[in-house]
mmCIF file of C-alpha atoms in Angstrom:
data_model
loop_
_atom_site.group_PDB
_atom_site.id
_atom_site.type_symbol
_atom_site.label_atom_id
_atom_site.label_comp_id
_atom_site.label_asym_id
_atom_site.label_seq_id
_atom_site.Cartn_x
_atom_site.Cartn_y
_atom_site.Cartn_z
ATOM 1 C CA MET A 1 -0.080 0.161 -0.081
ATOM 2 C CA LYS A 2 2.908 2.462 0.907
ATOM 3 C CA THR A 3 4.490 1.728 -2.365
ATOM 4 C CA ASN A 4 1.362 2.659 -4.299
ATOM 5 C CA LEU A 5 1.367 6.048 -2.651
ATOM 6 C CA ILE A 6 4.848 6.832 -2.856
ATOM 7 C CA LEU A 7 4.977 6.744 -6.777
ATOM 8 C CA PRO A 8 2.223 9.432 -7.134
ATOM 9 C CA ILE A 9 3.874 11.388 -4.599
ATOM 10 C CA CYS A 10 7.397 11.478 -6.423
ATOM 11 C CA ILE A 11 5.730 12.338 -9.539
ATOM 12 C CA LEU A 12 3.818 15.176 -8.225
ATOM 13 C CA LEU A 13 7.155 16.476 -6.676
ATOM 14 C CA PHE A 14 9.013 16.196 -9.718
ATOM 15 C CA THR A 15 6.241 18.194 -11.760
ATOM 16 C CA ALA A 16 6.144 20.824 -9.104
ATOM 17 C CA THR A 17 9.868 21.406 -9.295
ATOM 18 C CA VAL A 18 10.077 21.530 -13.093
ATOM 19 C CA SER A 19 7.294 24.019 -13.377
ATOM 20 C CA ALA A 20 9.013 26.026 -10.549
ATOM 21 C CA GLN A 21 12.018 26.546 -12.879
ATOM 22 C CA TYR A 22 10.022 28.389 -15.237
ATOM 23 C CA ASN A 23 7.823 30.348 -12.605
ATOM 24 C CA GLY A 24 4.740 28.339 -13.480
ATOM 25 C CA TYR A 25 4.260 30.177 -16.684
ATOM 26 C CA ASN A 26 4.332 29.144 -20.322
ATOM 27 C CA ASN A 27 7.736 27.651 -21.304
ATOM 28 C CA ASN A 28 7.878 29.605 -24.652
ATOM 29 C CA SER A 29 7.553 33.109 -22.732
ATOM 30 C CA ARG A 30 10.681 34.842 -21.591
ATOM 31 C CA TYR A 31 8.584 36.709 -18.961
ATOM 32 C CA GLY A 32 8.028 35.608 -15.337
ATOM 33 C CA ARG A 33 6.120 36.767 -12.642
ATOM 34 C CA TYR A 34 5.116 40.443 -12.973
ATOM 35 C CA GLY A 35 6.666 40.819 -16.352
ATOM 36 C CA THR A 36 10.254 40.550 -15.409
ATOM 37 C CA MET A 37 12.630 39.036 -17.604
ATOM 38 C CA VAL A 38 13.550 35.245 -17.211
ATOM 39 C CA ASP A 39 16.511 33.832 -19.033
ATOM 40 C CA HIS A 40 15.761 30.224 -20.327
ATOM 41 C CA GLY A 41 19.079 29.836 -21.856
ATOM 42 C CA VAL A 42 17.951 32.026 -24.724
ATOM 43 C CA PRO A 43 20.663 34.522 -25.987
ATOM 44 C CA THR A 44 19.508 38.076 -25.513
ATOM 45 C CA LYS A 45 21.312 41.282 -26.735
ATOM 46 C CA SER A 46 21.844 43.349 -23.724
ATOM 47 C CA PRO A 47 22.546 47.148 -23.819
ATOM 48 C CA ALA A 48 25.894 46.661 -22.378
ATOM 49 C CA LYS A 49 27.176 44.549 -25.294
ATOM 50 C CA LEU A 50 26.328 47.451 -27.793
ATOM 51 C CA SER A 51 29.378 48.824 -29.675
ATOM 52 C CA PRO A 52 30.165 52.513 -29.728
ATOM 53 C CA GLU A 53 28.880 52.726 -33.206
ATOM 54 C CA ASP A 54 25.536 51.088 -32.308
ATOM 55 C CA ILE A 55 25.248 53.575 -29.507
ATOM 56 C CA GLU A 56 26.174 56.444 -31.563
ATOM 57 C CA LYS A 57 23.547 55.228 -34.205
ATOM 58 C CA ASP A 58 20.757 54.773 -31.768
ATOM 59 C CA ARG A 59 21.701 58.438 -30.335
ATOM 60 C CA ASN A 60 21.445 59.917 -33.646
ATOM 61 C CA GLU A 61 18.077 58.147 -34.501
ATOM 62 C CA LYS A 62 16.395 59.373 -31.290
ATOM 63 C CA ILE A 63 17.858 62.900 -31.888
ATOM 64 C CA GLU A 64 16.612 62.910 -35.406
ATOM 65 C CA LYS A 65 12.985 61.884 -34.106
ATOM 66 C CA VAL A 66 13.210 64.757 -31.226
ATOM 67 C CA VAL A 67 14.303 67.354 -34.124
ATOM 68 C CA SER A 68 11.773 66.195 -36.778
ATOM 69 C CA LYS A 69 8.990 66.642 -34.143
ATOM 70 C CA LEU A 70 10.283 69.926 -33.254
ATOM 71 C CA LYS A 71 10.521 71.149 -36.729
ATOM 72 C CA GLU A 72 6.941 69.952 -37.404
ATOM 73 C CA ASP A 73 5.398 71.352 -34.267
ATOM 74 C CA LEU A 74 7.177 74.517 -34.159
ATOM 75 C CA THR A 75 7.759 75.068 -37.889
ATOM 76 C CA LEU A 76 11.418 75.681 -37.740
ATOM 77 C CA ASP A 77 13.351 76.885 -40.378
ATOM 78 C CA GLU A 78 16.665 75.069 -41.650
ATOM 79 C CA LEU A 79 19.044 77.316 -39.608
ATOM 80 C CA GLN A 80 17.009 76.665 -36.308
ATOM 81 C CA VAL A 81 17.121 72.954 -37.068
ATOM 82 C CA ILE A 82 20.812 72.910 -37.574
ATOM 83 C CA ALA A 83 21.413 74.859 -34.376
ATOM 84 C CA ILE A 84 18.801 73.046 -32.299
ATOM 85 C CA ARG A 85 20.230 69.654 -33.513
ATOM 86 C CA ASN A 86 23.831 70.554 -32.559
ATOM 87 C CA GLU A 87 22.649 71.610 -28.801
ATOM 88 C CA ILE A 88 20.802 68.474 -28.384
ATOM 89 C CA ILE A 89 23.579 66.370 -29.648
ATOM 90 C CA SER A 90 25.848 68.132 -27.243
ATOM 91 C CA SER A 91 23.484 67.773 -24.485
ATOM 92 C CA SER A 92 23.065 64.122 -25.180
ATOM 93 C CA LYS A 93 26.679 63.502 -24.997
ATOM 94 C CA ASN A 94 26.902 65.268 -21.649
ATOM 95 C CA MET A 95 24.299 63.202 -20.294
ATOM 96 C CA ASP A 96 26.053 59.942 -21.364
ATOM 97 C CA ILE A 97 29.061 61.133 -19.502
ATOM 98 C CA LEU A 98 26.846 62.099 -16.514
ATOM 99 C CA MET A 99 25.327 58.398 -16.679
ATOM 100 C CA LYS A 100 28.902 56.950 -16.458
ATOM 101 C CA SER A 101 30.177 59.308 -13.706
ATOM 102 C CA GLU A 102 30.506 57.827 -10.408
ATOM 103 C CA THR A 103 28.415 59.971 -8.345
ATOM 104 C CA THR A 104 25.143 59.261 -6.360
ATOM 105 C CA ASP A 105 21.888 58.889 -8.099
ATOM 106 C CA GLU A 106 20.624 61.943 -6.415
ATOM 107 C CA ASP A 107 23.727 64.136 -7.895
ATOM 108 C CA LYS A 108 23.065 62.656 -11.223
ATOM 109 C CA LEU A 109 19.502 63.417 -11.121
ATOM 110 C CA ASN A 110 20.099 67.152 -10.300
ATOM 111 C CA LYS A 111 22.645 67.388 -12.644
ATOM 112 C CA PHE A 112 20.369 65.913 -15.398
ATOM 113 C CA LYS A 113 17.598 68.491 -14.472
ATOM 114 C CA GLU A 114 20.088 71.294 -14.743
ATOM 115 C CA SER A 115 21.319 70.009 -18.243
ATOM 116 C CA GLN A 116 17.833 69.820 -19.520
ATOM 117 C CA GLU A 117 16.852 73.527 -18.109
ATOM 118 C CA LYS A 118 19.981 74.637 -20.041
ATOM 119 C CA LEU A 119 18.911 72.823 -23.014
ATOM 120 C CA ASP A 120 15.582 74.218 -22.965
ATOM 121 C CA LYS A 121 16.783 77.951 -22.410
ATOM 122 C CA THR A 122 19.262 77.380 -25.403
ATOM 123 C CA ILE A 123 16.482 76.021 -27.452
ATOM 124 C CA ILE A 124 14.290 79.076 -26.569
ATOM 125 C CA SER A 125 16.843 81.485 -27.515
ATOM 126 C CA TYR A 126 16.759 80.210 -31.075
ATOM 127 C CA LEU A 127 12.970 80.657 -31.307
ATOM 128 C CA SER A 128 10.514 83.420 -32.260
ATOM 129 C CA SER A 129 7.871 84.600 -29.798
ATOM 130 C CA ILE A 130 5.168 82.351 -31.317
ATOM 131 C CA GLN A 131 7.629 79.314 -31.369
ATOM 132 C CA LYS A 132 8.325 79.982 -27.827
ATOM 133 C CA GLU A 133 4.595 79.711 -26.898
ATOM 134 C CA LYS A 134 4.359 76.583 -28.621
ATOM 135 C CA PHE A 135 7.369 75.025 -27.176
ATOM 136 C CA GLN A 136 6.225 75.776 -23.712
ATOM 137 C CA LYS A 137 2.719 74.214 -24.722
ATOM 138 C CA LEU A 138 4.844 71.023 -25.797
ATOM 139 C CA LYS A 139 6.746 70.826 -22.618
ATOM 140 C CA GLU A 140 3.488 71.241 -20.587
ATOM 141 C CA ASP A 141 1.694 68.513 -22.669
ATOM 142 C CA LYS A 142 4.622 66.224 -22.293
ATOM 143 C CA ALA A 143 4.666 66.807 -18.418
ATOM 144 C CA THR A 144 0.773 65.861 -18.308
ATOM 145 C CA ASN A 145 1.350 62.868 -20.451
ATOM 146 C CA LYS A 146 4.080 61.660 -18.085
ATOM 147 C CA ASP A 147 1.773 62.263 -15.061
ATOM 148 C CA LYS A 148 -0.896 60.207 -16.618
ATOM 149 C CA LYS A 149 1.343 57.362 -17.279
ATOM 150 C CA LYS A 150 2.627 57.410 -13.916
ATOM 151 C CA LYS A 151 -0.936 57.306 -12.591
ATOM 152 C CA LYS A 152 -1.937 54.455 -14.848
ATOM 153 C CA LYS A 153 1.326 52.399 -14.242
ATOM 154 C CA ASN A 154 0.569 52.918 -10.560
ATOM 155 C CA LYS A 155 -3.008 51.786 -11.018
ATOM 156 C CA ASP A 156 -2.073 48.822 -13.085
ATOM 157 C CA GLN A 157 0.658 47.374 -10.595
ATOM 158 C CA ILE A 158 -0.193 44.421 -8.729
ATOM 159 C CA PRO A 159 0.001 44.521 -4.838
ATOM 160 C CA GLU A 160 2.137 41.933 -3.506
#
């Protein structure tokens, strides 16, 4: 009688152990509990392995998106586009240097805010009065969108 009971218990324990390795979720999924990444031996491309050329390419793509949005929304002329693009590139490189610096996160955050404020002032100096108003409205819209996303994210989080 005991041997008949031991076999099902062993099978049950074995299957529980196997499913625990994959957080009890679909084996084809790379995401475990609460959407965190789980490595199942599948090689992934991490940001740390990007070459300097790839990093520069990504930075330039992001900058071009920002500049094209500003050009469209503020109706910038070509001289303004060139000047603003150069300022954004410079600011982006400075922010990359700040990210790599060995200071506290609080200091980094303060320096990022200072850098962003300086960039905004520089961009505003290239704009006409009408463009300045539009730029301020874009900044306000961006801030309200961030607030909405934060509220939605906090609402969607699953309490533990």
